[in-house]
Structure formats: C-alpha cells, structure tokens
Amino acid sequence: IGLARLKMRAGDEAGAVALAADALRRVFSVDGAPDLPLLVNTLTPSFRSAGRLQAALPLLRSAEATGLHQRFLTQTIRVVTAETRGLGSVDGEFLDESQADPLDRINYAVALAREGKSAEALAQLDRLLSDAPPDSDPLKLADVHALKGAMTTGDPVAAIESFETALGLNSSHAEALNNFAWLLVTSEQSGIYNPRRAVELARKAVRLRPDETNFQGTLAVALAGDGQ
C-alpha cells in the first residue's frame, strides 16, 4: 500500500492500482480481515475528491473478487461506473435493482444527481418514498430523507423537514447532521439561521466521523457563527 501511494504520487496510476488491488486480494483472503464496507466507503470518496474516481474501479472489482459483501460492492461499482462512464452504461442495471427493493432506487437518484439531473433525481426519491413498504428499514429511509435534504437546500424549509425526518429515523446519521448544521449556519434567512443548534449537530457529526475533514470544517464555521 505504501509503494502504491508513492507510485500514485509519481504519476504511475496503473502501477499504483495494480499494487493496491494485489494488496486488497491478499488482505481479504485471510480470516479476521478488516471491515470491507468501511474500507470501500473511505476509498471511494477519497478517489473522487482526488479527481481519480476511474482508478477506484479496478480496486472495487478486486474487492468484489473476494466474494464478500457482494450486493454492497455491486451497488458501489454500479454507482462509480455511472459517474465515470455515464449513466447510460448501467441504466438498465439500476432499473432492475429497483424492482427488487424500491429503496435501492436511491442509488439511481444519486447517479442522476451527479449527472446534473436534479429534478429527475428528486422525482425518483419522492417515488421511492411513496413506494416504500410500511415495514421498510428505518435506516434506509433515513438515507433517502438525508439525501433529499441535501438536494433541496435551495428551499431551506423543505430541506429542514427532510433532515429532521432523517434524524428522527436515525439520530446518528452523520451526513444529515453535517449537512443540516451547514444549512443552519450559512442561511441568510433569519428564521433559518441557528448557529447554536448547528454547533450541536456538527459536534455530533464529528464525534461519529472524527476523520472527516468536511465535518470538521462545518463545526469550525458553526463555532465561529456562535461566537466561539
């Protein structure tokens, strides 16, 4: 992994990916391997923020080859493929996935949003919520409401309603906590601006994800807004 990082910094992306893929296969071939979903959920945004998301695909496929967490990895690969190669390349797969579980349509909505199709993405989320069975997993529903809140910040009242609903379903939803805090401390509307509550929400987000620098930034802005 150390050598892969050096190769990536030196511009040898292919060599870096090959080494990292080999490391993944070795690590996850033994009992007691680390938490694969946690690794993937760290790796993917890291490559995205570095502007090298395409290079994450071979690593994700190496992880998939372990046979672990197949459904999770297939969904992640589909989302990354849509973002790097266009939604049209996997459009049918998204639609097939949503037939099995309406809540899985959230992945399709994310892909639409990343292509700039915000209205279509929101329509998918609304349809998803209306089609969700009464006994749906509340944590999955929280993901949907959190995403809807993040996508409707242009309408702060609607966004707040979505964030409140998400946190009512999952009070430890880190993204909802962070995005809600950011909305409250950056809004120019007097009825929305609430830096004190933003601090409370942002502190909890940072406690849940202490290595997430975006969350630390939100907390810093909230503290400043609250006079701290």
Backbone as CSV, one residue per row, in Angstrom:
resi,resn,N_x,N_y,N_z,CA_x,CA_y,CA_z,C_x,C_y,C_z
1,ILE,0.824,-1.197,0.000,0.000,0.000,0.000,0.866,1.259,0.000
2,GLY,1.955,1.218,0.794,2.864,2.366,0.817,3.489,2.611,-0.544
3,LEU,3.912,1.533,-1.202,4.504,1.668,-2.532,3.464,2.154,-3.542
4,ALA,2.214,1.690,-3.382,1.141,2.135,-4.275,0.925,3.644,-4.142
5,ARG,0.981,4.147,-2.924,0.817,5.587,-2.713,1.936,6.370,-3.390
6,LEU,3.155,5.866,-3.258,4.292,6.551,-3.884,4.146,6.568,-5.400
7,LYS,3.727,5.435,-5.956,3.549,5.368,-7.410,2.456,6.327,-7.871
8,MET,1.375,6.421,-7.086,0.294,7.334,-7.452,0.795,8.767,-7.452
9,ARG,1.586,9.127,-6.429,2.116,10.494,-6.353,3.090,10.775,-7.484
10,ALA,3.783,9.719,-7.949,4.755,9.888,-9.031,4.088,9.872,-10.406
11,GLY,2.763,9.664,-10.441,2.046,9.683,-11.706,1.843,8.329,-12.341
12,ASP,2.315,7.258,-11.684,2.145,5.906,-12.236,0.843,5.324,-11.693
13,GLU,-0.277,5.803,-12.241,-1.580,5.381,-11.742,-1.811,3.886,-11.968
14,ALA,-1.458,3.383,-13.143,-1.674,1.959,-13.438,-0.888,1.079,-12.469
15,GLY,0.374,1.443,-12.224,1.190,0.668,-11.290,0.644,0.734,-9.874
16,ALA,0.163,1.908,-9.480,-0.399,2.079,-8.135,-1.638,1.224,-7.956
17,VAL,-2.515,1.250,-8.945,-3.753,0.477,-8.861,-3.460,-1.013,-8.822
18,ALA,-2.512,-1.473,-9.617,-2.165,-2.903,-9.635,-1.654,-3.357,-8.275
19,LEU,-0.791,-2.559,-7.664,-0.258,-2.911,-6.344,-1.358,-2.903,-5.284
20,ALA,-2.197,-1.882,-5.310,-3.263,-1.785,-4.308,-4.277,-2.910,-4.476
21,ALA,-4.571,-3.266,-5.730,-5.506,-4.373,-5.973,-4.931,-5.676,-5.422
22,ASP,-3.637,-5.893,-5.631,-2.997,-7.093,-5.097,-3.057,-7.096,-3.572
23,ALA,-2.846,-5.926,-2.970,-2.913,-5.829,-1.509,-4.311,-6.177,-1.009
24,LEU,-5.328,-5.675,-1.703,-6.699,-5.980,-1.304,-6.954,-7.483,-1.342
25,ARG,-6.551,-8.124,-2.417,-6.776,-9.567,-2.537,-6.077,-10.322,-1.415
26,ARG,-4.864,-9.903,-1.072,-4.109,-10.590,-0.019,-4.767,-10.385,1.350
27,VAL,-5.117,-9.142,1.639,-5.671,-8.829,2.960,-6.998,-9.550,3.186
28,PHE,-7.867,-9.501,2.196,-9.208,-10.047,2.401,-9.305,-11.542,2.117
29,SER,-8.174,-12.181,1.872,-8.180,-13.633,1.685,-7.957,-14.361,3.008
30,VAL,-7.722,-13.627,4.089,-7.462,-14.261,5.385,-8.604,-13.956,6.348
31,ASP,-8.775,-14.847,7.324,-9.801,-14.639,8.334,-9.465,-13.403,9.170
32,GLY,-10.520,-12.772,9.672,-10.312,-11.595,10.508,-9.901,-10.363,9.741
33,ALA,-10.235,-10.331,8.441,-9.883,-9.168,7.623,-10.620,-7.927,8.120
34,PRO,-10.096,-6.746,7.790,-10.765,-5.511,8.214,-12.177,-5.397,7.630
35,ASP,-12.863,-4.379,8.076,-14.237,-4.128,7.653,-14.236,-3.650,6.195
36,LEU,-14.644,-4.524,5.281,-14.584,-4.203,3.851,-15.502,-3.043,3.474
37,PRO,-16.779,-3.005,3.926,-17.616,-1.846,3.578,-17.036,-0.527,4.065
38,LEU,-16.444,-0.539,5.267,-15.841,0.695,5.780,-14.689,1.130,4.888
39,LEU,-13.880,0.165,4.470,-12.757,0.476,3.577,-13.262,1.076,2.263
40,VAL,-14.273,0.448,1.684,-14.808,0.910,0.393,-15.416,2.303,0.539
41,ASN,-16.122,2.536,1.637,-16.759,3.841,1.849,-15.741,4.928,2.169
42,THR,-14.520,4.547,2.493,-13.433,5.512,2.662,-12.684,5.705,1.355
43,LEU,-12.428,4.591,0.686,-11.661,4.612,-0.567,-12.375,5.397,-1.672
44,THR,-13.659,5.129,-1.856,-14.385,5.733,-2.990,-14.409,7.260,-2.926
45,PRO,-14.838,7.875,-1.796,-14.811,9.343,-1.767,-13.406,9.926,-1.836
46,SER,-12.407,9.163,-1.347,-11.030,9.652,-1.427,-10.594,9.785,-2.879
47,PHE,-10.890,8.763,-3.686,-10.553,8.822,-5.105,-11.388,9.897,-5.811
48,ARG,-12.639,10.043,-5.393,-13.491,11.063,-6.016,-12.923,12.447,-5.757
49,SER,-12.565,12.727,-4.506,-12.058,14.061,-4.173,-10.710,14.335,-4.837
50,ALA,-9.955,13.266,-5.144,-8.669,13.428,-5.831,-8.836,13.549,-7.341
51,GLY,-10.073,13.435,-7.818,-10.323,13.512,-9.255,-9.870,12.276,-10.003
52,ARG,-9.773,11.135,-9.308,-9.293,9.900,-9.938,-10.262,8.753,-9.680
53,LEU,-11.545,9.062,-9.699,-12.542,8.040,-9.370,-12.450,6.832,-10.286
54,GLN,-12.098,7.057,-11.558,-11.979,5.950,-12.508,-10.992,4.894,-11.994
55,ALA,-9.924,5.332,-11.320,-8.914,4.396,-10.820,-9.431,3.553,-9.666
56,ALA,-10.551,3.949,-9.063,-11.109,3.158,-7.961,-11.789,1.891,-8.469
57,LEU,-12.226,1.893,-9.726,-12.970,0.737,-10.244,-12.186,-0.571,-10.175
58,PRO,-10.913,-0.616,-10.621,-10.172,-1.883,-10.510,-10.038,-2.352,-9.064
59,LEU,-9.902,-1.408,-8.138,-9.810,-1.783,-6.734,-11.134,-2.350,-6.230
60,LEU,-12.223,-1.726,-6.626,-13.532,-2.217,-6.221,-13.792,-3.608,-6.795
61,ARG,-13.334,-3.838,-8.023,-13.521,-5.162,-8.626,-12.634,-6.193,-7.933
62,SER,-11.475,-5.784,-7.470,-10.631,-6.698,-6.699,-11.308,-7.068,-5.385
63,ALA,-11.933,-6.078,-4.763,-12.663,-6.356,-3.528,-13.839,-7.285,-3.808
64,GLU,-14.512,-7.060,-4.938,-15.658,-7.898,-5.317,-15.223,-9.345,-5.515
65,ALA,-13.998,-9.538,-6.012,-13.499,-10.886,-6.287,-13.287,-11.699,-5.016
66,THR,-13.299,-11.031,-3.859,-13.153,-11.773,-2.605,-14.402,-12.580,-2.278
67,GLY,-15.525,-12.228,-2.894,-16.777,-12.914,-2.599,-17.497,-12.376,-1.379
68,LEU,-16.934,-11.356,-0.745,-17.536,-10.771,0.452,-18.432,-9.590,0.090
69,HIS,-19.510,-9.431,0.820,-20.391,-8.261,0.674,-20.736,-7.986,-0.798
70,GLN,-21.158,-9.028,-1.504,-21.370,-8.925,-2.948,-22.386,-7.850,-3.333
71,ARG,-23.517,-7.812,-2.646,-24.557,-6.867,-3.039,-24.078,-5.430,-2.843
72,PHE,-23.455,-5.170,-1.718,-22.930,-3.837,-1.423,-21.904,-3.405,-2.472
73,LEU,-20.990,-4.319,-2.813,-19.935,-3.974,-3.768,-20.494,-3.789,-5.168
74,THR,-21.455,-4.634,-5.552,-22.075,-4.489,-6.870,-22.746,-3.130,-6.999
75,GLN,-23.443,-2.706,-5.942,-24.105,-1.405,-5.970,-23.088,-0.267,-6.044
76,THR,-22.012,-0.392,-5.284,-20.982,0.653,-5.296,-20.331,0.755,-6.668
77,ILE,-20.013,-0.391,-7.262,-19.395,-0.408,-8.593,-20.343,0.217,-9.615
78,ARG,-21.624,-0.070,-9.486,-22.607,0.493,-10.421,-22.642,2.015,-10.312
79,VAL,-22.631,2.534,-9.083,-22.664,3.984,-8.877,-21.403,4.641,-9.441
80,VAL,-20.246,4.035,-9.179,-18.984,4.592,-9.670,-18.923,4.520,-11.197
81,THR,-19.403,3.419,-11.763,-19.422,3.282,-13.220,-20.302,4.352,-13.856
82,ALA,-21.467,4.590,-13.259,-22.365,5.621,-13.784,-21.708,6.987,-13.741
83,GLU,-20.977,7.254,-12.668,-20.350,8.566,-12.508,-19.171,8.764,-13.450
84,THR,-18.449,7.685,-13.745,-17.239,7.827,-14.559,-17.473,7.551,-16.034
85,ARG,-18.450,6.712,-16.350,-18.670,6.338,-17.743,-20.030,6.760,-18.283
86,GLY,-20.821,7.400,-17.434,-22.132,7.860,-17.870,-23.230,6.916,-17.407
87,LEU,-24.340,7.493,-17.042,-25.456,6.714,-16.521,-25.979,5.712,-17.538
88,GLY,-25.899,6.069,-18.813,-26.415,5.174,-19.849,-25.768,3.809,-19.854
89,SER,-24.517,3.718,-19.347,-23.804,2.444,-19.373,-24.380,1.422,-18.406
90,VAL,-25.087,1.891,-17.382,-25.640,0.965,-16.383,-27.100,1.284,-16.053
91,ASP,-27.755,2.047,-16.898,-29.123,2.475,-16.632,-30.044,1.288,-16.383
92,GLY,-29.929,0.270,-17.245,-30.780,-0.910,-17.113,-30.546,-1.637,-15.801
93,GLU,-29.290,-1.674,-15.354,-28.973,-2.356,-14.092,-29.615,-1.636,-12.910
94,PHE,-29.615,-0.319,-12.944,-30.261,0.440,-11.878,-31.756,0.119,-11.828
95,LEU,-32.384,0.084,-12.993,-33.820,-0.162,-13.035,-34.150,-1.573,-12.562
96,ASP,-33.324,-2.549,-12.947,-33.541,-3.926,-12.483,-33.398,-4.005,-10.963
97,GLU,-32.417,-3.298,-10.437,-32.177,-3.302,-8.997,-33.386,-2.756,-8.249
98,SER,-33.977,-1.694,-8.771,-35.084,-1.048,-8.069,-36.344,-1.898,-8.054
99,GLN,-36.422,-2.871,-8.966,-37.587,-3.751,-8.980,-37.593,-4.651,-7.744
100,ALA,-36.410,-5.049,-7.291,-36.316,-5.945,-6.137,-36.639,-5.219,-4.833
101,ASP,-36.176,-3.992,-4.700,-36.393,-3.214,-3.476,-36.455,-1.739,-3.845
102,PRO,-37.651,-1.121,-3.709,-37.785,0.291,-4.095,-36.761,1.191,-3.423
103,LEU,-36.322,0.847,-2.207,-35.370,1.706,-1.509,-34.012,1.722,-2.191
104,ASP,-33.725,0.693,-2.999,-32.461,0.683,-3.727,-32.437,1.734,-4.832
105,ARG,-33.581,2.330,-5.108,-33.645,3.370,-6.133,-32.833,4.597,-5.735
106,ILE,-32.430,4.670,-4.476,-31.622,5.800,-4.025,-30.313,5.865,-4.805
107,ASN,-29.760,4.704,-5.166,-28.512,4.689,-5.938,-28.715,5.322,-7.312
108,TYR,-29.862,5.069,-7.905,-30.193,5.645,-9.204,-30.348,7.160,-9.070
109,ALA,-30.986,7.584,-7.972,-31.167,9.017,-7.748,-29.815,9.715,-7.591
110,VAL,-28.887,9.067,-6.884,-27.547,9.631,-6.721,-26.864,9.782,-8.073
111,ALA,-26.989,8.747,-8.912,-26.369,8.787,-10.238,-26.971,9.907,-11.085
112,LEU,-28.286,10.077,-11.019,-28.940,11.157,-11.765,-28.451,12.523,-11.282
113,ALA,-28.346,12.682,-9.965,-27.906,13.963,-9.411,-26.496,14.298,-9.858
114,ARG,-25.638,13.286,-9.929,-24.250,13.534,-10.321,-24.134,13.854,-11.802
115,GLU,-25.159,13.533,-12.574,-25.174,13.924,-13.987,-25.854,15.271,-14.176
116,GLY,-26.199,15.921,-13.052,-26.834,17.230,-13.132,-28.332,17.180,-13.344
117,LYS,-28.929,16.009,-13.211,-30.371,15.848,-13.436,-31.095,15.880,-12.091
118,SER,-31.023,17.025,-11.426,-31.545,17.156,-10.071,-33.046,16.933,-9.992
119,ALA,-33.794,17.477,-10.938,-35.245,17.323,-10.902,-35.634,15.854,-11.020
120,GLU,-34.969,15.139,-11.935,-35.250,13.714,-12.085,-34.858,12.948,-10.833
121,ALA,-33.741,13.332,-10.235,-33.281,12.654,-9.022,-34.288,12.837,-7.888
122,LEU,-34.785,14.067,-7.712,-35.772,14.315,-6.662,-37.073,13.563,-6.926
123,ALA,-37.448,13.485,-8.200,-38.658,12.733,-8.547,-38.493,11.262,-8.175
124,GLN,-37.295,10.723,-8.398,-37.025,9.336,-8.032,-37.132,9.147,-6.517
125,LEU,-36.612,10.097,-5.755,-36.675,9.992,-4.294,-38.113,10.051,-3.799
126,ASP,-38.909,10.957,-4.375,-40.311,11.056,-3.971,-41.064,9.773,-4.312
127,ARG,-40.800,9.239,-5.493,-41.458,7.990,-5.898,-41.011,6.845,-4.996
128,LEU,-39.737,6.851,-4.666,-39.176,5.826,-3.788,-39.899,5.836,-2.439
129,LEU,-40.076,7.022,-1.869,-40.729,7.125,-0.565,-42.191,6.698,-0.629
130,SER,-42.844,7.006,-1.725,-44.252,6.617,-1.849,-44.407,5.115,-2.076
131,ASP,-43.401,4.483,-2.696,-43.465,3.046,-2.988,-42.900,2.183,-1.865
132,ALA,-42.197,2.802,-0.914,-41.538,2.019,0.136,-42.568,1.288,0.991
133,PRO,-42.375,0.004,1.249,-43.304,-0.762,2.085,-43.364,-0.194,3.504
134,PRO,-44.483,-0.381,4.204,-44.619,0.152,5.568,-43.563,-0.378,6.536
135,ASP,-43.058,-1.588,6.281,-42.071,-2.178,7.188,-40.631,-1.951,6.714
136,SER,-40.416,-0.905,5.920,-39.080,-0.628,5.393,-38.094,-0.349,6.513
137,ASP,-36.843,-0.682,6.244,-35.759,-0.442,7.198,-35.654,1.067,7.468
138,PRO,-35.839,1.507,8.720,-35.778,2.953,9.007,-34.431,3.576,8.679
139,LEU,-33.348,2.799,8.758,-32.031,3.348,8.431,-31.937,3.666,6.942
140,LYS,-32.544,2.818,6.111,-32.557,3.097,4.671,-33.428,4.308,4.370
141,LEU,-34.556,4.400,5.049,-35.424,5.564,4.845,-34.705,6.842,5.277
142,ALA,-33.930,6.746,6.345,-33.162,7.915,6.794,-32.194,8.358,5.709
143,ASP,-31.562,7.404,5.017,-30.645,7.749,3.923,-31.370,8.544,2.846
144,VAL,-32.589,8.125,2.536,-33.361,8.791,1.482,-33.695,10.224,1.888
145,HIS,-34.194,10.391,3.107,-34.560,11.740,3.565,-33.325,12.638,3.697
146,ALA,-32.199,12.048,4.120,-30.965,12.837,4.240,-30.510,13.321,2.870
147,LEU,-30.597,12.440,1.874,-30.208,12.829,0.519,-31.154,13.884,-0.030
148,LYS,-32.438,13.708,0.230,-33.414,14.686,-0.253,-33.151,16.054,0.377
149,GLY,-32.802,16.062,1.662,-32.480,17.327,2.312,-31.277,17.995,1.679
150,ALA,-30.251,17.202,1.371,-29.035,17.750,0.766,-29.300,18.306,-0.624
151,MET,-30.295,17.750,-1.305,-30.595,18.175,-2.672,-31.595,19.326,-2.741
152,THR,-32.185,19.698,-1.608,-33.216,20.750,-1.634,-32.830,21.950,-0.779
153,THR,-31.530,22.178,-0.602,-31.107,23.292,0.250,-31.504,24.649,-0.331
154,GLY,-31.853,24.673,-1.619,-32.361,25.910,-2.206,-33.715,26.291,-1.634
155,ASP,-34.392,25.324,-1.035,-35.654,25.549,-0.332,-35.424,25.137,1.116
156,PRO,-34.876,26.035,1.942,-34.455,25.663,3.297,-35.539,25.015,4.142
157,VAL,-36.772,25.459,4.008,-37.857,24.888,4.818,-38.048,23.416,4.471
158,ALA,-38.057,23.111,3.169,-38.209,21.718,2.742,-37.002,20.894,3.158
159,ALA,-35.810,21.478,3.040,-34.592,20.763,3.413,-34.592,20.439,4.900
160,ILE,-34.997,21.400,5.726,-35.038,21.174,7.172,-36.015,20.045,7.507
161,GLU,-37.148,20.044,6.856,-38.130,18.979,7.091,-37.524,17.609,6.780
162,SER,-36.786,17.526,5.668,-36.161,16.259,5.294,-35.089,15.852,6.293
163,PHE,-34.249,16.807,6.707,-33.194,16.494,7.674,-33.794,16.064,9.020
164,GLU,-34.834,16.750,9.466,-35.469,16.390,10.733,-36.039,14.972,10.661
165,THR,-36.649,14.655,9.529,-37.211,13.313,9.357,-36.104,12.266,9.365
166,ALA,-34.998,12.564,8.662,-33.871,11.627,8.619,-33.329,11.368,10.016
167,LEU,-33.160,12.426,10.803,-32.603,12.267,12.143,-33.607,11.638,13.099
168,GLY,-34.896,11.782,12.818,-35.903,11.092,13.610,-35.842,9.585,13.401
169,LEU,-35.440,9.184,12.187,-35.305,7.760,11.868,-33.952,7.203,12.293
170,ASN,-32.918,8.049,12.244,-31.570,7.630,12.607,-30.837,8.841,13.176
171,SER,-30.835,8.947,14.485,-30.255,10.137,15.126,-28.743,10.218,14.957
172,SER,-28.130,9.139,14.455,-26.679,9.129,14.248,-26.311,9.167,12.767
173,HIS,-27.172,9.732,11.956,-26.891,9.830,10.522,-25.904,10.988,10.318
174,ALA,-24.637,10.648,10.149,-23.584,11.666,10.139,-23.762,12.695,9.032
175,GLU,-24.101,12.238,7.812,-24.248,13.185,6.700,-25.402,14.145,6.944
176,ALA,-26.516,13.632,7.478,-27.661,14.505,7.759,-27.286,15.530,8.826
177,LEU,-26.576,15.093,9.862,-26.149,16.013,10.915,-25.269,17.122,10.347
178,ASN,-24.290,16.741,9.540,-23.360,17.722,8.975,-24.056,18.688,8.021
179,ASN,-24.848,18.143,7.101,-25.495,18.996,6.104,-26.549,19.898,6.729
180,PHE,-27.246,19.386,7.738,-28.226,20.197,8.457,-27.514,21.343,9.170
181,ALA,-26.392,21.028,9.834,-25.626,22.062,10.529,-25.158,23.144,9.562
182,TRP,-24.665,22.715,8.405,-24.171,23.681,7.410,-25.292,24.595,6.942
183,LEU,-26.468,24.024,6.711,-27.614,24.824,6.283,-27.961,25.862,7.352
184,LEU,-27.993,25.446,8.609,-28.402,26.352,9.688,-27.420,27.497,9.902
185,VAL,-26.127,27.245,9.673,-25.135,28.284,9.967,-24.791,29.141,8.750
186,THR,-25.208,28.727,7.565,-24.885,29.517,6.366,-26.112,30.199,5.764
187,SER,-27.305,29.891,6.283,-28.514,30.504,5.740,-28.538,32.002,6.032
188,GLU,-29.019,32.751,5.060,-29.147,34.201,5.236,-30.543,34.569,5.720
189,GLN,-31.399,33.570,5.912,-32.755,33.832,6.391,-32.764,33.818,7.917
190,SER,-33.290,34.860,8.508,-33.259,34.988,9.973,-34.016,33.842,10.649
191,GLY,-35.057,33.353,10.033,-35.823,32.269,10.635,-35.146,30.922,10.527
192,ILE,-34.127,30.835,9.696,-33.408,29.571,9.482,-32.071,29.581,10.212
193,TYR,-31.391,30.713,10.183,-30.043,30.832,10.775,-30.083,30.481,12.262
194,ASN,-29.308,29.469,12.632,-29.330,28.998,14.019,-27.972,28.376,14.350
195,PRO,-26.943,29.204,14.561,-25.596,28.673,14.780,-25.479,27.819,16.041
196,ARG,-26.266,28.117,17.059,-26.158,27.323,18.289,-26.562,25.871,18.036
197,ARG,-27.674,25.686,17.334,-28.061,24.309,17.033,-27.089,23.689,16.029
198,ALA,-26.564,24.500,15.121,-25.582,23.998,14.154,-24.367,23.419,14.877
199,VAL,-23.917,24.081,15.935,-22.788,23.574,16.726,-23.130,22.213,17.307
200,GLU,-24.315,22.091,17.854,-24.754,20.829,18.467,-24.745,19.690,17.434
201,LEU,-25.300,19.977,16.260,-25.366,18.959,15.209,-23.979,18.622,14.672
202,ALA,-23.181,19.663,14.431,-21.850,19.448,13.860,-20.941,18.707,14.828
203,ARG,-21.047,19.008,16.130,-20.232,18.292,17.121,-20.536,16.795,17.071
204,LYS,-21.798,16.461,16.965,-22.175,15.050,16.937,-21.652,14.382,15.672
205,ALA,-21.738,15.089,14.537,-21.223,14.535,13.283,-19.732,14.257,13.390
206,VAL,-18.991,15.169,13.988,-17.537,14.995,14.136,-17.229,13.850,15.099
207,ARG,-18.028,13.709,16.170,-17.810,12.580,17.084,-18.016,11.247,16.367
208,LEU,-19.002,11.217,15.479,-19.297,9.982,14.749,-18.235,9.688,13.692
209,ARG,-17.734,10.749,13.040,-16.751,10.568,11.961,-15.577,11.526,12.190
210,PRO,-14.722,11.241,13.153,-13.657,12.178,13.521,-12.621,12.426,12.435
211,ASP,-12.518,11.546,11.455,-11.515,11.736,10.403,-12.066,12.468,9.180
212,GLU,-13.342,12.850,9.221,-13.974,13.508,8.065,-13.700,15.009,8.136
213,THR,-12.779,15.480,7.294,-12.368,16.892,7.372,-13.502,17.850,7.018
214,ASN,-14.407,17.456,6.131,-15.535,18.332,5.796,-16.387,18.606,7.033
215,PHE,-16.559,17.571,7.871,-17.354,17.744,9.078,-16.649,18.684,10.047
216,GLN,-15.324,18.576,10.123,-14.556,19.475,10.992,-14.703,20.919,10.524
217,GLY,-14.713,21.093,9.195,-14.896,22.439,8.650,-16.256,23.007,8.996
218,THR,-17.290,22.167,8.912,-18.635,22.620,9.274,-18.679,23.039,10.738
219,LEU,-18.057,22.229,11.592,-18.039,22.558,13.023,-17.314,23.878,13.256
220,ALA,-16.218,24.115,12.542,-15.476,25.366,12.710,-16.338,26.569,12.343
221,VAL,-17.065,26.463,11.233,-17.933,27.568,10.802,-19.058,27.770,11.809
222,ALA,-19.608,26.670,12.314,-20.696,26.780,13.293,-20.200,27.429,14.580
223,LEU,-19.022,27.041,15.046,-18.460,27.649,16.263,-18.226,29.142,16.082
224,ALA,-17.706,29.501,14.910,-17.490,30.930,14.633,-18.822,31.681,14.628
225,GLY,-19.827,31.078,14.006,-21.132,31.717,13.951,-21.747,31.880,15.326
226,ASP,-21.370,30.981,16.241,-21.919,31.034,17.601,-21.035,31.873,18.526
227,GLY,-20.074,32.574,17.957,-19.231,33.449,18.754,-18.127,32.729,19.510
228,GLN,-17.817,31.487,19.080,-16.766,30.728,19.780,-15.494,30.651,18.918
